mmCIF file of C-alpha atoms in Angstrom:
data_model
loop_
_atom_site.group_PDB
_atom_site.id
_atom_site.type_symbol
_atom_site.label_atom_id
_atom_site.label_comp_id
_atom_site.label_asym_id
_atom_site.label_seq_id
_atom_site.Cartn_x
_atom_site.Cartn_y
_atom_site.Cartn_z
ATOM 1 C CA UNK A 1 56.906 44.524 62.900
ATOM 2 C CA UNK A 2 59.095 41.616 64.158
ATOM 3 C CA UNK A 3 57.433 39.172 65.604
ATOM 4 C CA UNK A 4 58.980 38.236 69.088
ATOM 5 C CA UNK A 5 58.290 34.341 68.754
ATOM 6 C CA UNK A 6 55.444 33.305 71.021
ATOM 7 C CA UNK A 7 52.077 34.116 70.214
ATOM 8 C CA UNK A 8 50.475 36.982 71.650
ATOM 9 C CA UNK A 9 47.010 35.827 73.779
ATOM 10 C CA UNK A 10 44.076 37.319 72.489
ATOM 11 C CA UNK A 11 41.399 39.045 74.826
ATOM 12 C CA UNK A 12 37.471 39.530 74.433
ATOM 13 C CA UNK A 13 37.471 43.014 75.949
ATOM 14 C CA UNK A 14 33.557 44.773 76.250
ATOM 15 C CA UNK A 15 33.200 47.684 74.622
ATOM 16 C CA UNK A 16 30.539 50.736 74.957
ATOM 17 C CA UNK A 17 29.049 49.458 71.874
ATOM 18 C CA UNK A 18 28.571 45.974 72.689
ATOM 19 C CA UNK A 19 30.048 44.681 70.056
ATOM 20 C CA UNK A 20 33.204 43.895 72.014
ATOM 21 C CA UNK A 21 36.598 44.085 70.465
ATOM 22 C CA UNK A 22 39.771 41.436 70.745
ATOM 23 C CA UNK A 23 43.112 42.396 72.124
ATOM 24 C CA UNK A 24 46.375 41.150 71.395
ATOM 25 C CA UNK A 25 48.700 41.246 74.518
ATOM 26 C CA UNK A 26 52.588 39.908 74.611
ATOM 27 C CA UNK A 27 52.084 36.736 76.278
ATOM 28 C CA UNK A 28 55.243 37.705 78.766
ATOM 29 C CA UNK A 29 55.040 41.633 79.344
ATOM 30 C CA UNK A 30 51.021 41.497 79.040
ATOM 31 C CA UNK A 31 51.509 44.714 76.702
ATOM 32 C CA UNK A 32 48.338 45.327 74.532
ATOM 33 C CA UNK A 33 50.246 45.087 70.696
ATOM 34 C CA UNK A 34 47.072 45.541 68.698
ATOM 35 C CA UNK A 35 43.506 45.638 67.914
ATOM 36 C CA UNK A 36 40.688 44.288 66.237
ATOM 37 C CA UNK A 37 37.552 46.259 66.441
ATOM 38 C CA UNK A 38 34.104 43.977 65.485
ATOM 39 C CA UNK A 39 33.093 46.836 63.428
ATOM 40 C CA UNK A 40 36.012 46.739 61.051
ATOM 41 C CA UNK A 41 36.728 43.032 61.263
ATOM 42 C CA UNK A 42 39.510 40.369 62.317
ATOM 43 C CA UNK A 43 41.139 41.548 58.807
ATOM 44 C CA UNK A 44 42.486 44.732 60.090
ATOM 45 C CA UNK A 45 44.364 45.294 63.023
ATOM 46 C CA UNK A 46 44.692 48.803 64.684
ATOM 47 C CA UNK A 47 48.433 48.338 66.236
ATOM 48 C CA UNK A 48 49.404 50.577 69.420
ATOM 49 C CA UNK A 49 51.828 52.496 68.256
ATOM 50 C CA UNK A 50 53.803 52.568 71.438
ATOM 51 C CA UNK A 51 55.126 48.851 70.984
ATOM 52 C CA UNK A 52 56.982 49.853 67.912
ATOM 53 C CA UNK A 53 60.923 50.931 67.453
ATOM 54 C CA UNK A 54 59.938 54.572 66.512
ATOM 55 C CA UNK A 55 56.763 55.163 67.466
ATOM 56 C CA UNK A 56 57.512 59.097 66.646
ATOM 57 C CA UNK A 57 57.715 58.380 62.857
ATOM 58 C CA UNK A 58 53.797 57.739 63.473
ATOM 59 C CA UNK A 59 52.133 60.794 65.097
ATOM 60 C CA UNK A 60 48.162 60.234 65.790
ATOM 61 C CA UNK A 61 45.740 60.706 62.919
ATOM 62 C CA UNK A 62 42.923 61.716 65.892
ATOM 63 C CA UNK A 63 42.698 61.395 69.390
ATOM 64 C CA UNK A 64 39.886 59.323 70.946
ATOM 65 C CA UNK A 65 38.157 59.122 74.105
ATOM 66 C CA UNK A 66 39.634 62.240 75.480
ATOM 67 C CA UNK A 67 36.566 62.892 78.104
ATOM 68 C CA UNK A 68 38.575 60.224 80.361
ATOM 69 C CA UNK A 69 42.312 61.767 79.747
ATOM 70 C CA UNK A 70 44.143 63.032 82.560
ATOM 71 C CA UNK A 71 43.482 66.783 82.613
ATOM 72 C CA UNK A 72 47.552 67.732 82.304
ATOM 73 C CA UNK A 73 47.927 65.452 79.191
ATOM 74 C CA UNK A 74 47.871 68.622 76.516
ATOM 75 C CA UNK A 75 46.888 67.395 72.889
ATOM 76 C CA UNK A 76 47.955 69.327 69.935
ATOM 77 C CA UNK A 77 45.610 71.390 68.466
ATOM 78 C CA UNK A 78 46.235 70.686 64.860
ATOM 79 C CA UNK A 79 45.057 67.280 65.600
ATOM 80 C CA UNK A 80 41.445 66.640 65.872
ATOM 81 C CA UNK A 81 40.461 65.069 69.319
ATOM 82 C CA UNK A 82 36.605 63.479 70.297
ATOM 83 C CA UNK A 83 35.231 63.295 73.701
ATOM 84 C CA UNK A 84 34.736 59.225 73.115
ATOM 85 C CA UNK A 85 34.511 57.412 69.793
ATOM 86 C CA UNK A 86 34.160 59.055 65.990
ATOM 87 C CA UNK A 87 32.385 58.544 63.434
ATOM 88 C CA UNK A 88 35.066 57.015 61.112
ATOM 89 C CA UNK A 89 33.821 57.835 57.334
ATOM 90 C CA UNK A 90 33.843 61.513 58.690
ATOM 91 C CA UNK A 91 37.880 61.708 59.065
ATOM 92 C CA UNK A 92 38.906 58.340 57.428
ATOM 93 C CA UNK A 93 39.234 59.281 53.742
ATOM 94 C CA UNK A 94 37.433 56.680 50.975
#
């Protein structure tokens, strides 16, 4: 990751499980760049894959929150997909 020079702003975004979770968004294009989740900590950041050079070189691991996708967004089927959030220890290995 390069960083751009200027400091992304960080958002307090609510989350379904109250414990919130902080965004970083490119203070010029307002793209979200990553994430910290409370429940994992400010020590590890969940980047959007999107924002990188070659995103394809980084196919998802698992889909989330796919009860609010768009119903002509088709997910592959060798990829495991959960109506909202997961219960990480069951698909993140030890």
């Amino acid at each position: 990751m390069k960083h751009m020079g200027t400091e992304p702003e960080i958002i307090d975004t609510p989350s379904n499980s109250g414990k919130g979770q902080k965004i970083a968004r490119c203070s010029r294009c307002r793209v979200a760049v990553w994430s910290n989740y409370a429940s994992a900590g400010p020590i590890i950041r969940f980047v959007r894959v999107g924002t990188l050079d070659a995103p394809d070189h980084l196919p998802p691991d698992i889909h989330i929150f796919t009860s609010s996708k768009q119903p002509w967004v088709q997910l592959l089927s060798d990829i495991p997909s959960v109506a909202e959030y997961y219960e990480r220890e069951s698909y993140w290995p030890p």
